[in-house]
Amino acid sequence: MGVTTLEFNISQEELDRLSLTTLSSESTDDEPIYDVPVSRHFNKSHRYRIRLCESRSREGQPAFDPATWSRTPTYWPPHFFASFNDEIIQVRRRQHFHHDLPIELTDSLVEGKNTIKVNLPYFSQNLKKDIAYFMAVELVTTLNHSSVRDLVISGPHTTVEATKYEISRRLQRLETDEIVIESDTWIFSVTDIISSKLVDIPVRGRECRHLECFDLQNWLDSRPTKWSQDEGEPSIVDCWACPLCGMDARPCSLMVDDFLVEIKNKILESGKSNVKKIEMRADGTWSPIEEPDDDGSSDRDGAQRKLSGHGAPLGQ
């Protein structure tokens, strides 16, 4: 409790990459007049903001890891005062915005040393049993979809061998303290949870414990944005929880599953466009389960596979 000072340095090169804010008085003849300041974002532009989060206090507790921090909501104690570079900054509280919001620092940054001073008085309203407060300055980078795809595809992948081993481990119940399957086979979805179509680039977060994936492009397209008169408004920053489990699914945390890519390619090569699920076996082989066509019909082999759960595997 009391006054805490946090300092960080910004170079001129970093200042040149900041998102620009246009005021109505700065609009040109080619631009509409805005009643409020408007941020101009571009690919690889930067924003800085400060957040404070609360967490259970445990002796020897380390700082938040990035994945946990990204999922923890912002919280401003009832009595909290802050200044940035000797200017008072206003805290955006849930009473006005439905939930506490981060404090944007971008427009007040200067080259060299930047200083945040925080005063958290020792009032009873600020004290919570077994609760500790953590504060950090966040660097937010804006990327277009093409850059995000390049980032994810060029990053680490989940290998075919790693996914097959995990399937075998769960089916054979090699460990009992994690997810296991009480069966000799596993019905596994190969469709995107958002579009219900076959995944194109199957991804999931590094910390996700499920093996099902969602499609990268659909994930990017479905991220919410603020309304804007301009095209290219970036997505809201805090909207990257995995749609399947709620874990961290920011672009920097996504990994392509090469086994699902292999399965997708073999399904497309076979011409079985109505396959939405497959039956996995512990040895890594799998069989497609064909869904009925729109008229309710299905080919005989597909119907037999769906009913019996057996058939000639497409993949090894």
PDB file of C-alpha atoms in Angstrom:
ATOM      1  CA  MET A   1       0.000   0.000   0.000  1.00  0.00           C
ATOM      2  CA  GLY A   2       1.049   3.621  -0.403  1.00  0.00           C
ATOM      3  CA  VAL A   3       2.744   5.239  -3.404  1.00  0.00           C
ATOM      4  CA  THR A   4       4.338   2.960  -5.993  1.00  0.00           C
ATOM      5  CA  THR A   5       6.451   4.165  -8.916  1.00  0.00           C
ATOM      6  CA  LEU A   6       6.833   2.276 -12.188  1.00  0.00           C
ATOM      7  CA  GLU A   7       9.253   3.507 -14.863  1.00  0.00           C
ATOM      8  CA  PHE A   8       9.890   2.343 -18.422  1.00  0.00           C
ATOM      9  CA  ASN A   9      11.774   3.749 -21.407  1.00  0.00           C
ATOM     10  CA  ILE A  10      10.511   4.477 -24.924  1.00  0.00           C
ATOM     11  CA  SER A  11      12.779   5.114 -27.909  1.00  0.00           C
ATOM     12  CA  GLN A  12      12.022   7.397 -30.855  1.00  0.00           C
ATOM     13  CA  GLU A  13      11.717   4.331 -33.069  1.00  0.00           C
ATOM     14  CA  GLU A  14       9.027   2.970 -30.755  1.00  0.00           C
ATOM     15  CA  LEU A  15       7.230   6.326 -30.752  1.00  0.00           C
ATOM     16  CA  ASP A  16       7.096   6.210 -34.555  1.00  0.00           C
ATOM     17  CA  ARG A  17       5.159   2.934 -34.368  1.00  0.00           C
ATOM     18  CA  LEU A  18       2.405   4.225 -32.079  1.00  0.00           C
ATOM     19  CA  SER A  19      -1.218   4.322 -33.188  1.00  0.00           C
ATOM     20  CA  LEU A  20      -2.057   7.920 -34.076  1.00  0.00           C
ATOM     21  CA  THR A  21      -4.925   9.880 -32.565  1.00  0.00           C
ATOM     22  CA  THR A  22      -6.708  12.387 -34.809  1.00  0.00           C
ATOM     23  CA  LEU A  23      -8.722  15.215 -33.277  1.00  0.00           C
ATOM     24  CA  SER A  24     -11.551  16.970 -35.088  1.00  0.00           C
ATOM     25  CA  SER A  25      -9.468  20.153 -35.332  1.00  0.00           C
ATOM     26  CA  GLU A  26      -6.756  18.186 -37.131  1.00  0.00           C
ATOM     27  CA  SER A  27      -9.015  16.760 -39.853  1.00  0.00           C
ATOM     28  CA  THR A  28      -8.236  17.645 -43.446  1.00  0.00           C
ATOM     29  CA  ASP A  29     -10.591  18.420 -46.317  1.00  0.00           C
ATOM     30  CA  ASP A  30     -10.379  14.787 -47.380  1.00  0.00           C
ATOM     31  CA  GLU A  31     -11.419  13.483 -43.968  1.00  0.00           C
ATOM     32  CA  PRO A  32     -14.741  13.746 -42.147  1.00  0.00           C
ATOM     33  CA  ILE A  33     -15.036  15.872 -39.023  1.00  0.00           C
ATOM     34  CA  TYR A  34     -15.075  13.756 -35.874  1.00  0.00           C
ATOM     35  CA  ASP A  35     -16.690  14.817 -32.627  1.00  0.00           C
ATOM     36  CA  VAL A  36     -14.320  12.640 -30.599  1.00  0.00           C
ATOM     37  CA  PRO A  37     -10.666  11.651 -30.913  1.00  0.00           C
ATOM     38  CA  VAL A  38     -10.125   8.751 -33.312  1.00  0.00           C
ATOM     39  CA  SER A  39      -7.185   6.350 -33.161  1.00  0.00           C
ATOM     40  CA  ARG A  40      -5.518   5.529 -36.474  1.00  0.00           C
ATOM     41  CA  HIS A  41      -4.231   1.968 -36.443  1.00  0.00           C
ATOM     42  CA  PHE A  42      -1.933   0.376 -38.989  1.00  0.00           C
ATOM     43  CA  ASN A  43      -0.215  -2.968 -39.369  1.00  0.00           C
ATOM     44  CA  LYS A  44       2.336  -3.513 -36.572  1.00  0.00           C
ATOM     45  CA  SER A  45       1.327  -0.306 -34.801  1.00  0.00           C
ATOM     46  CA  HIS A  46       1.682  -0.193 -31.020  1.00  0.00           C
ATOM     47  CA  ARG A  47      -0.435   0.923 -28.091  1.00  0.00           C
ATOM     48  CA  TYR A  48       0.502   1.056 -24.422  1.00  0.00           C
ATOM     49  CA  ARG A  49      -1.879   0.622 -21.525  1.00  0.00           C
ATOM     50  CA  ILE A  50      -1.751  -0.141 -17.819  1.00  0.00           C
ATOM     51  CA  ARG A  51      -3.784  -2.756 -15.988  1.00  0.00           C
ATOM     52  CA  LEU A  52      -4.141  -3.841 -12.391  1.00  0.00           C
ATOM     53  CA  CYS A  53      -5.397  -7.328 -11.540  1.00  0.00           C
ATOM     54  CA  GLU A  54      -6.128  -9.141  -8.315  1.00  0.00           C
ATOM     55  CA  SER A  55      -5.228 -12.692  -7.406  1.00  0.00           C
ATOM     56  CA  ARG A  56      -5.192 -15.015  -4.440  1.00  0.00           C
ATOM     57  CA  SER A  57      -2.142 -14.283  -2.330  1.00  0.00           C
ATOM     58  CA  ARG A  58       0.113 -17.283  -1.743  1.00  0.00           C
ATOM     59  CA  GLU A  59       3.488 -17.287  -0.056  1.00  0.00           C
ATOM     60  CA  GLY A  60       6.230 -17.290  -2.644  1.00  0.00           C
ATOM     61  CA  GLN A  61       3.726 -16.721  -5.443  1.00  0.00           C
ATOM     62  CA  PRO A  62       5.508 -15.778  -8.676  1.00  0.00           C
ATOM     63  CA  ALA A  63       4.316 -13.050 -10.986  1.00  0.00           C
ATOM     64  CA  PHE A  64       1.540 -13.825 -13.446  1.00  0.00           C
ATOM     65  CA  ASP A  65       2.574 -15.818 -16.485  1.00  0.00           C
ATOM     66  CA  PRO A  66       1.504 -14.081 -19.739  1.00  0.00           C
ATOM     67  CA  ALA A  67      -1.289 -16.558 -20.524  1.00  0.00           C
ATOM     68  CA  THR A  68      -2.918 -16.250 -17.095  1.00  0.00           C
ATOM     69  CA  TRP A  69      -2.491 -12.487 -17.076  1.00  0.00           C
ATOM     70  CA  SER A  70      -4.233 -12.173 -20.455  1.00  0.00           C
ATOM     71  CA  ARG A  71      -7.319 -13.976 -19.088  1.00  0.00           C
ATOM     72  CA  THR A  72      -7.510 -12.088 -15.787  1.00  0.00           C
ATOM     73  CA  PRO A  73      -9.937  -9.142 -15.815  1.00  0.00           C
ATOM     74  CA  THR A  74      -8.834  -5.629 -14.941  1.00  0.00           C
ATOM     75  CA  TYR A  75      -9.727  -4.534 -11.423  1.00  0.00           C
ATOM     76  CA  TRP A  76      -9.441  -1.061  -9.897  1.00  0.00           C
ATOM     77  CA  PRO A  77      -9.681  -0.887  -6.085  1.00  0.00           C
ATOM     78  CA  PRO A  78     -12.260   1.575  -4.707  1.00  0.00           C
ATOM     79  CA  HIS A  79      -9.570   4.045  -3.635  1.00  0.00           C
ATOM     80  CA  PHE A  80      -6.957   4.202  -6.384  1.00  0.00           C
ATOM     81  CA  PHE A  81      -5.140   7.258  -7.733  1.00  0.00           C
ATOM     82  CA  ALA A  82      -2.560   7.403 -10.518  1.00  0.00           C
ATOM     83  CA  SER A  83      -0.505   9.844 -12.548  1.00  0.00           C
ATOM     84  CA  PHE A  84       1.473   9.352 -15.741  1.00  0.00           C
ATOM     85  CA  ASN A  85       4.381  11.673 -16.493  1.00  0.00           C
ATOM     86  CA  ASP A  86       3.086  14.009 -13.761  1.00  0.00           C
ATOM     87  CA  GLU A  87      -0.428  14.196 -15.239  1.00  0.00           C
ATOM     88  CA  ILE A  88      -3.422  12.784 -13.370  1.00  0.00           C
ATOM     89  CA  ILE A  89      -5.027   9.892 -15.226  1.00  0.00           C
ATOM     90  CA  GLN A  90      -8.652   8.908 -14.838  1.00  0.00           C
ATOM     91  CA  VAL A  91      -9.597   5.350 -13.969  1.00  0.00           C
ATOM     92  CA  ARG A  92     -12.380   3.861 -16.099  1.00  0.00           C
ATOM     93  CA  ARG A  93     -14.558   1.984 -13.648  1.00  0.00           C
ATOM     94  CA  ARG A  94     -17.326  -0.578 -14.022  1.00  0.00           C
ATOM     95  CA  GLN A  95     -19.956   1.910 -12.850  1.00  0.00           C
ATOM     96  CA  HIS A  96     -19.623   3.688 -16.197  1.00  0.00           C
ATOM     97  CA  PHE A  97     -18.324   0.954 -18.536  1.00  0.00           C
ATOM     98  CA  HIS A  98     -19.971  -2.220 -17.140  1.00  0.00           C
ATOM     99  CA  HIS A  99     -16.540  -3.495 -16.086  1.00  0.00           C
ATOM    100  CA  ASP A 100     -13.193  -1.955 -15.169  1.00  0.00           C
ATOM    101  CA  LEU A 101     -11.154  -0.981 -18.230  1.00  0.00           C
ATOM    102  CA  PRO A 102      -7.390  -0.579 -18.736  1.00  0.00           C
ATOM    103  CA  ILE A 103      -5.902   2.914 -18.760  1.00  0.00           C
ATOM    104  CA  GLU A 104      -4.595   3.949 -22.186  1.00  0.00           C
ATOM    105  CA  LEU A 105      -1.145   5.566 -22.070  1.00  0.00           C
ATOM    106  CA  THR A 106      -0.311   5.864 -25.775  1.00  0.00           C
ATOM    107  CA  ASP A 107      -1.110   9.539 -26.322  1.00  0.00           C
ATOM    108  CA  SER A 108       0.927  10.652 -23.290  1.00  0.00           C
ATOM    109  CA  LEU A 109       4.144   8.768 -24.024  1.00  0.00           C
ATOM    110  CA  VAL A 110       7.406  10.677 -24.376  1.00  0.00           C
ATOM    111  CA  GLU A 111      10.811   9.675 -25.646  1.00  0.00           C
ATOM    112  CA  GLY A 112      13.029   8.391 -22.867  1.00  0.00           C
ATOM    113  CA  LYS A 113      11.828   7.693 -19.341  1.00  0.00           C
ATOM    114  CA  ASN A 114       8.098   7.468 -18.656  1.00  0.00           C
ATOM    115  CA  THR A 115       6.879   7.377 -15.064  1.00  0.00           C
ATOM    116  CA  ILE A 116       3.695   6.004 -13.526  1.00  0.00           C
ATOM    117  CA  LYS A 117       2.907   6.829  -9.905  1.00  0.00           C
ATOM    118  CA  VAL A 118       0.162   4.918  -8.147  1.00  0.00           C
ATOM    119  CA  ASN A 119      -1.343   5.684  -4.754  1.00  0.00           C
ATOM    120  CA  LEU A 120      -3.280   2.855  -3.107  1.00  0.00           C
ATOM    121  CA  PRO A 121      -4.309   4.181   0.322  1.00  0.00           C
ATOM    122  CA  TYR A 122      -4.467   1.838   3.268  1.00  0.00           C
ATOM    123  CA  PHE A 123      -8.262   1.985   3.495  1.00  0.00           C
ATOM    124  CA  SER A 124     -10.429  -0.919   4.544  1.00  0.00           C
ATOM    125  CA  GLN A 125     -12.250  -0.864   1.175  1.00  0.00           C
ATOM    126  CA  ASN A 126      -8.933  -1.586  -0.548  1.00  0.00           C
ATOM    127  CA  LEU A 127      -8.148  -4.552   1.671  1.00  0.00           C
ATOM    128  CA  LYS A 128      -9.309  -8.043   0.748  1.00  0.00           C
ATOM    129  CA  LYS A 129      -8.351 -11.120   2.693  1.00  0.00           C
ATOM    130  CA  ASP A 130      -5.730 -13.241   0.909  1.00  0.00           C
ATOM    131  CA  ILE A 131      -5.842 -10.993  -2.172  1.00  0.00           C
ATOM    132  CA  ALA A 132      -2.741  -9.481  -3.791  1.00  0.00           C
ATOM    133  CA  TYR A 133      -2.672  -6.770  -6.466  1.00  0.00           C
ATOM    134  CA  PHE A 134      -0.500  -6.954  -9.586  1.00  0.00           C
ATOM    135  CA  MET A 135       0.106  -4.088 -12.017  1.00  0.00           C
ATOM    136  CA  ALA A 136       1.813  -4.039 -15.414  1.00  0.00           C
ATOM    137  CA  VAL A 137       2.226  -1.924 -18.529  1.00  0.00           C
ATOM    138  CA  GLU A 138       1.043  -3.804 -21.606  1.00  0.00           C
ATOM    139  CA  LEU A 139       2.309  -3.378 -25.153  1.00  0.00           C
ATOM    140  CA  VAL A 140      -0.524  -4.065 -27.623  1.00  0.00           C
ATOM    141  CA  THR A 141       0.468  -4.750 -31.236  1.00  0.00           C
ATOM    142  CA  THR A 142      -2.029  -4.437 -34.095  1.00  0.00           C
ATOM    143  CA  LEU A 143      -1.575  -6.942 -36.935  1.00  0.00           C
ATOM    144  CA  ASN A 144      -3.624  -7.469 -40.072  1.00  0.00           C
ATOM    145  CA  HIS A 145      -4.973 -10.938 -40.803  1.00  0.00           C
ATOM    146  CA  SER A 146      -2.221 -11.752 -43.269  1.00  0.00           C
ATOM    147  CA  SER A 147       0.455 -10.984 -40.682  1.00  0.00           C
ATOM    148  CA  VAL A 148      -1.353 -13.060 -38.058  1.00  0.00           C
ATOM    149  CA  ARG A 149      -1.580 -16.040 -40.410  1.00  0.00           C
ATOM    150  CA  ASP A 150       2.133 -15.751 -41.172  1.00  0.00           C
ATOM    151  CA  LEU A 151       2.886 -15.517 -37.447  1.00  0.00           C
ATOM    152  CA  VAL A 152       0.882 -18.631 -36.586  1.00  0.00           C
ATOM    153  CA  ILE A 153       1.903 -20.759 -39.569  1.00  0.00           C
ATOM    154  CA  SER A 154       5.609 -19.930 -39.195  1.00  0.00           C
ATOM    155  CA  GLY A 155       5.521 -20.566 -35.442  1.00  0.00           C
ATOM    156  CA  PRO A 156       5.778 -23.884 -33.575  1.00  0.00           C
ATOM    157  CA  HIS A 157       3.303 -26.571 -34.662  1.00  0.00           C
ATOM    158  CA  THR A 158       1.841 -29.514 -32.791  1.00  0.00           C
ATOM    159  CA  THR A 159       3.414 -32.420 -34.633  1.00  0.00           C
ATOM    160  CA  VAL A 160       1.586 -35.452 -36.001  1.00  0.00           C
ATOM    161  CA  GLU A 161       3.480 -37.669 -33.575  1.00  0.00           C
ATOM    162  CA  ALA A 162       2.588 -35.507 -30.562  1.00  0.00           C
ATOM    163  CA  THR A 163      -1.140 -35.583 -31.321  1.00  0.00           C
ATOM    164  CA  LYS A 164      -1.140 -39.333 -32.010  1.00  0.00           C
ATOM    165  CA  TYR A 165       0.675 -39.975 -28.734  1.00  0.00           C
ATOM    166  CA  GLU A 166      -1.846 -37.886 -26.799  1.00  0.00           C
ATOM    167  CA  ILE A 167      -4.761 -39.742 -28.391  1.00  0.00           C
ATOM    168  CA  SER A 168      -3.141 -43.081 -27.561  1.00  0.00           C
ATOM    169  CA  ARG A 169      -2.416 -41.977 -23.999  1.00  0.00           C
ATOM    170  CA  ARG A 170      -5.991 -40.945 -23.365  1.00  0.00           C
ATOM    171  CA  LEU A 171      -7.516 -44.042 -24.949  1.00  0.00           C
ATOM    172  CA  GLN A 172      -5.188 -46.385 -23.075  1.00  0.00           C
ATOM    173  CA  ARG A 173      -5.679 -44.480 -19.801  1.00  0.00           C
ATOM    174  CA  LEU A 174      -1.954 -44.198 -19.157  1.00  0.00           C
ATOM    175  CA  GLU A 175      -2.641 -41.403 -16.656  1.00  0.00           C
ATOM    176  CA  THR A 176      -5.681 -40.939 -14.449  1.00  0.00           C
ATOM    177  CA  ASP A 177      -5.347 -37.323 -13.343  1.00  0.00           C
ATOM    178  CA  GLU A 178      -6.133 -35.815 -16.736  1.00  0.00           C
ATOM    179  CA  ILE A 179      -8.685 -36.221 -19.510  1.00  0.00           C
ATOM    180  CA  VAL A 180      -9.123 -39.887 -20.458  1.00  0.00           C
ATOM    181  CA  ILE A 181     -11.580 -41.691 -22.722  1.00  0.00           C
ATOM    182  CA  GLU A 182     -13.498 -44.697 -21.348  1.00  0.00           C
ATOM    183  CA  SER A 183     -13.588 -46.454 -24.735  1.00  0.00           C
ATOM    184  CA  ASP A 184     -11.407 -48.192 -27.307  1.00  0.00           C
ATOM    185  CA  THR A 185     -12.255 -45.516 -29.864  1.00  0.00           C
ATOM    186  CA  TRP A 186     -12.848 -41.801 -29.777  1.00  0.00           C
ATOM    187  CA  ILE A 187     -15.343 -39.829 -31.861  1.00  0.00           C
ATOM    188  CA  PHE A 188     -13.484 -36.674 -32.814  1.00  0.00           C
ATOM    189  CA  SER A 189     -14.873 -33.533 -34.487  1.00  0.00           C
ATOM    190  CA  VAL A 190     -12.955 -32.168 -37.473  1.00  0.00           C
ATOM    191  CA  THR A 191     -15.201 -29.144 -38.020  1.00  0.00           C
ATOM    192  CA  ASP A 192     -14.800 -25.573 -36.887  1.00  0.00           C
ATOM    193  CA  ILE A 193     -16.905 -24.667 -33.843  1.00  0.00           C
ATOM    194  CA  ILE A 194     -17.779 -21.281 -35.370  1.00  0.00           C
ATOM    195  CA  SER A 195     -18.769 -22.255 -38.922  1.00  0.00           C
ATOM    196  CA  SER A 196     -19.480 -26.003 -38.468  1.00  0.00           C
ATOM    197  CA  LYS A 197     -17.414 -26.582 -41.618  1.00  0.00           C
ATOM    198  CA  LEU A 198     -14.261 -28.619 -42.108  1.00  0.00           C
ATOM    199  CA  VAL A 199     -11.340 -26.698 -40.616  1.00  0.00           C
ATOM    200  CA  ASP A 200      -8.871 -25.205 -43.077  1.00  0.00           C
ATOM    201  CA  ILE A 201      -6.062 -24.180 -40.713  1.00  0.00           C
ATOM    202  CA  PRO A 202      -6.755 -26.093 -37.466  1.00  0.00           C
ATOM    203  CA  VAL A 203      -5.397 -24.306 -34.394  1.00  0.00           C
ATOM    204  CA  ARG A 204      -5.745 -24.288 -30.612  1.00  0.00           C
ATOM    205  CA  GLY A 205      -3.953 -22.521 -27.769  1.00  0.00           C
ATOM    206  CA  ARG A 206      -0.750 -23.847 -26.235  1.00  0.00           C
ATOM    207  CA  GLU A 207      -2.474 -24.372 -22.888  1.00  0.00           C
ATOM    208  CA  CYS A 208      -5.637 -25.988 -24.282  1.00  0.00           C
ATOM    209  CA  ARG A 209      -6.006 -29.568 -23.051  1.00  0.00           C
ATOM    210  CA  HIS A 210      -8.608 -30.577 -25.632  1.00  0.00           C
ATOM    211  CA  LEU A 211      -7.495 -31.875 -29.026  1.00  0.00           C
ATOM    212  CA  GLU A 212     -10.348 -30.366 -31.041  1.00  0.00           C
ATOM    213  CA  CYS A 213      -9.329 -27.348 -33.091  1.00  0.00           C
ATOM    214  CA  PHE A 214     -11.000 -24.283 -34.559  1.00  0.00           C
ATOM    215  CA  ASP A 215     -10.256 -22.624 -37.882  1.00  0.00           C
ATOM    216  CA  LEU A 216      -7.734 -19.789 -37.791  1.00  0.00           C
ATOM    217  CA  GLN A 217      -9.422 -17.521 -40.349  1.00  0.00           C
ATOM    218  CA  ASN A 218     -12.873 -17.945 -38.819  1.00  0.00           C
ATOM    219  CA  TRP A 219     -11.377 -17.178 -35.417  1.00  0.00           C
ATOM    220  CA  LEU A 220      -9.902 -13.926 -36.706  1.00  0.00           C
ATOM    221  CA  ASP A 221     -13.047 -12.927 -38.611  1.00  0.00           C
ATOM    222  CA  SER A 222     -15.272 -13.489 -35.578  1.00  0.00           C
ATOM    223  CA  ARG A 223     -13.324 -11.310 -33.122  1.00  0.00           C
ATOM    224  CA  PRO A 224     -15.513  -8.381 -32.019  1.00  0.00           C
ATOM    225  CA  THR A 225     -14.567  -4.804 -32.835  1.00  0.00           C
ATOM    226  CA  LYS A 226     -15.782  -1.397 -31.795  1.00  0.00           C
ATOM    227  CA  TRP A 227     -18.059   0.409 -34.213  1.00  0.00           C
ATOM    228  CA  SER A 228     -16.131   2.775 -36.457  1.00  0.00           C
ATOM    229  CA  GLN A 229     -16.747   4.963 -39.496  1.00  0.00           C
ATOM    230  CA  ASP A 230     -13.385   3.841 -40.827  1.00  0.00           C
ATOM    231  CA  GLU A 231     -12.463   0.471 -42.228  1.00  0.00           C
ATOM    232  CA  GLY A 232      -9.746  -1.487 -40.506  1.00  0.00           C
ATOM    233  CA  GLU A 233     -10.846  -1.010 -36.905  1.00  0.00           C
ATOM    234  CA  PRO A 234      -8.863  -3.646 -34.965  1.00  0.00           C
ATOM    235  CA  SER A 235     -10.496  -6.210 -32.749  1.00  0.00           C
ATOM    236  CA  ILE A 236     -11.067  -5.597 -29.073  1.00  0.00           C
ATOM    237  CA  VAL A 237      -7.909  -6.542 -27.175  1.00  0.00           C
ATOM    238  CA  ASP A 238      -9.457  -8.708 -24.459  1.00  0.00           C
ATOM    239  CA  CYS A 239     -11.480 -11.131 -26.587  1.00  0.00           C
ATOM    240  CA  TRP A 240      -9.101 -14.021 -27.184  1.00  0.00           C
ATOM    241  CA  ALA A 241     -10.336 -16.767 -24.856  1.00  0.00           C
ATOM    242  CA  CYS A 242     -10.520 -20.185 -26.525  1.00  0.00           C
ATOM    243  CA  PRO A 243     -14.118 -20.840 -27.702  1.00  0.00           C
ATOM    244  CA  LEU A 244     -13.850 -24.427 -26.450  1.00  0.00           C
ATOM    245  CA  CYS A 245     -12.235 -24.112 -23.021  1.00  0.00           C
ATOM    246  CA  GLY A 246     -11.655 -20.427 -22.262  1.00  0.00           C
ATOM    247  CA  MET A 247      -7.858 -20.662 -22.147  1.00  0.00           C
ATOM    248  CA  ASP A 248      -5.498 -18.228 -23.864  1.00  0.00           C
ATOM    249  CA  ALA A 249      -6.054 -18.195 -27.641  1.00  0.00           C
ATOM    250  CA  ARG A 250      -4.309 -14.983 -28.658  1.00  0.00           C
ATOM    251  CA  PRO A 251      -2.494 -15.209 -32.016  1.00  0.00           C
ATOM    252  CA  CYS A 252       0.871 -15.519 -30.271  1.00  0.00           C
ATOM    253  CA  SER A 253      -0.441 -18.552 -28.354  1.00  0.00           C
ATOM    254  CA  LEU A 254      -1.974 -20.471 -31.267  1.00  0.00           C
ATOM    255  CA  MET A 255      -0.419 -23.626 -32.688  1.00  0.00           C
ATOM    256  CA  VAL A 256      -1.353 -25.433 -35.897  1.00  0.00           C
ATOM    257  CA  ASP A 257      -2.087 -29.146 -35.399  1.00  0.00           C
ATOM    258  CA  ASP A 258      -0.323 -30.964 -38.243  1.00  0.00           C
ATOM    259  CA  PHE A 259      -2.281 -34.180 -37.629  1.00  0.00           C
ATOM    260  CA  LEU A 260      -5.571 -32.351 -38.184  1.00  0.00           C
ATOM    261  CA  VAL A 261      -4.090 -30.771 -41.322  1.00  0.00           C
ATOM    262  CA  GLU A 262      -3.214 -34.255 -42.562  1.00  0.00           C
ATOM    263  CA  ILE A 263      -6.721 -35.539 -41.788  1.00  0.00           C
ATOM    264  CA  LYS A 264      -8.324 -32.551 -43.513  1.00  0.00           C
ATOM    265  CA  ASN A 265      -6.269 -33.087 -46.665  1.00  0.00           C
ATOM    266  CA  LYS A 266      -7.138 -36.787 -46.847  1.00  0.00           C
ATOM    267  CA  ILE A 267     -10.841 -36.092 -46.359  1.00  0.00           C
ATOM    268  CA  LEU A 268     -10.777 -33.535 -49.185  1.00  0.00           C
ATOM    269  CA  GLU A 269      -8.829 -35.913 -51.432  1.00  0.00           C
ATOM    270  CA  SER A 270     -11.430 -38.624 -50.833  1.00  0.00           C
ATOM    271  CA  GLY A 271     -14.241 -36.296 -51.915  1.00  0.00           C
ATOM    272  CA  LYS A 272     -16.206 -36.955 -48.713  1.00  0.00           C
ATOM    273  CA  SER A 273     -17.306 -33.383 -48.132  1.00  0.00           C
ATOM    274  CA  ASN A 274     -20.012 -34.365 -45.633  1.00  0.00           C
ATOM    275  CA  VAL A 275     -17.560 -35.732 -43.052  1.00  0.00           C
ATOM    276  CA  LYS A 276     -17.798 -33.796 -39.796  1.00  0.00           C
ATOM    277  CA  LYS A 277     -16.426 -36.373 -37.355  1.00  0.00           C
ATOM    278  CA  ILE A 278     -13.914 -39.193 -37.395  1.00  0.00           C
ATOM    279  CA  GLU A 279     -13.410 -42.243 -35.235  1.00  0.00           C
ATOM    280  CA  MET A 280      -9.939 -42.338 -33.690  1.00  0.00           C
ATOM    281  CA  ARG A 281      -8.130 -45.466 -32.510  1.00  0.00           C
ATOM    282  CA  ALA A 282      -5.244 -45.814 -30.102  1.00  0.00           C
ATOM    283  CA  ASP A 283      -2.844 -46.846 -32.888  1.00  0.00           C
ATOM    284  CA  GLY A 284      -3.383 -43.509 -34.654  1.00  0.00           C
ATOM    285  CA  THR A 285      -5.621 -44.825 -37.436  1.00  0.00           C
ATOM    286  CA  TRP A 286      -8.989 -43.247 -38.052  1.00  0.00           C
ATOM    287  CA  SER A 287     -12.172 -43.684 -40.072  1.00  0.00           C
ATOM    288  CA  PRO A 288     -14.502 -40.967 -41.384  1.00  0.00           C
ATOM    289  CA  ILE A 289     -18.069 -40.743 -40.135  1.00  0.00           C
ATOM    290  CA  GLU A 290     -20.203 -39.374 -42.930  1.00  0.00           C
ATOM    291  CA  GLU A 291     -23.194 -37.220 -42.116  1.00  0.00           C
ATOM    292  CA  PRO A 292     -26.465 -37.671 -44.046  1.00  0.00           C
ATOM    293  CA  ASP A 293     -26.971 -35.382 -47.021  1.00  0.00           C
ATOM    294  CA  ASP A 294     -29.536 -32.595 -46.849  1.00  0.00           C
ATOM    295  CA  ASP A 295     -32.193 -34.983 -48.147  1.00  0.00           C
ATOM    296  CA  GLY A 296     -31.451 -37.383 -45.291  1.00  0.00           C
ATOM    297  CA  SER A 297     -29.701 -39.958 -47.470  1.00  0.00           C
ATOM    298  CA  SER A 298     -26.159 -41.253 -47.137  1.00  0.00           C
ATOM    299  CA  ASP A 299     -24.086 -43.768 -49.004  1.00  0.00           C
ATOM    300  CA  ARG A 300     -24.208 -47.288 -47.641  1.00  0.00           C
ATOM    301  CA  ASP A 301     -20.600 -47.428 -46.477  1.00  0.00           C
ATOM    302  CA  GLY A 302     -20.940 -44.119 -44.693  1.00  0.00           C
ATOM    303  CA  ALA A 303     -24.114 -45.254 -42.940  1.00  0.00           C
ATOM    304  CA  GLN A 304     -22.465 -48.491 -41.841  1.00  0.00           C
ATOM    305  CA  ARG A 305     -19.470 -46.634 -40.475  1.00  0.00           C
ATOM    306  CA  LYS A 306     -21.680 -44.270 -38.545  1.00  0.00           C
ATOM    307  CA  LEU A 307     -23.723 -47.086 -37.001  1.00  0.00           C
ATOM    308  CA  SER A 308     -20.989 -49.599 -36.273  1.00  0.00           C
ATOM    309  CA  GLY A 309     -18.027 -47.298 -35.722  1.00  0.00           C
ATOM    310  CA  HIS A 310     -15.852 -49.502 -37.946  1.00  0.00           C
ATOM    311  CA  GLY A 311     -14.588 -49.273 -41.475  1.00  0.00           C
ATOM    312  CA  ALA A 312     -11.481 -49.034 -43.556  1.00  0.00           C
ATOM    313  CA  PRO A 313      -9.351 -46.179 -42.198  1.00  0.00           C
ATOM    314  CA  LEU A 314      -8.452 -43.315 -44.483  1.00  0.00           C
ATOM    315  CA  GLY A 315      -5.441 -42.303 -42.414  1.00  0.00           C
ATOM    316  CA  GLN A 316      -2.579 -43.940 -40.613  1.00  0.00           C
TER     317      GLN A 316
END
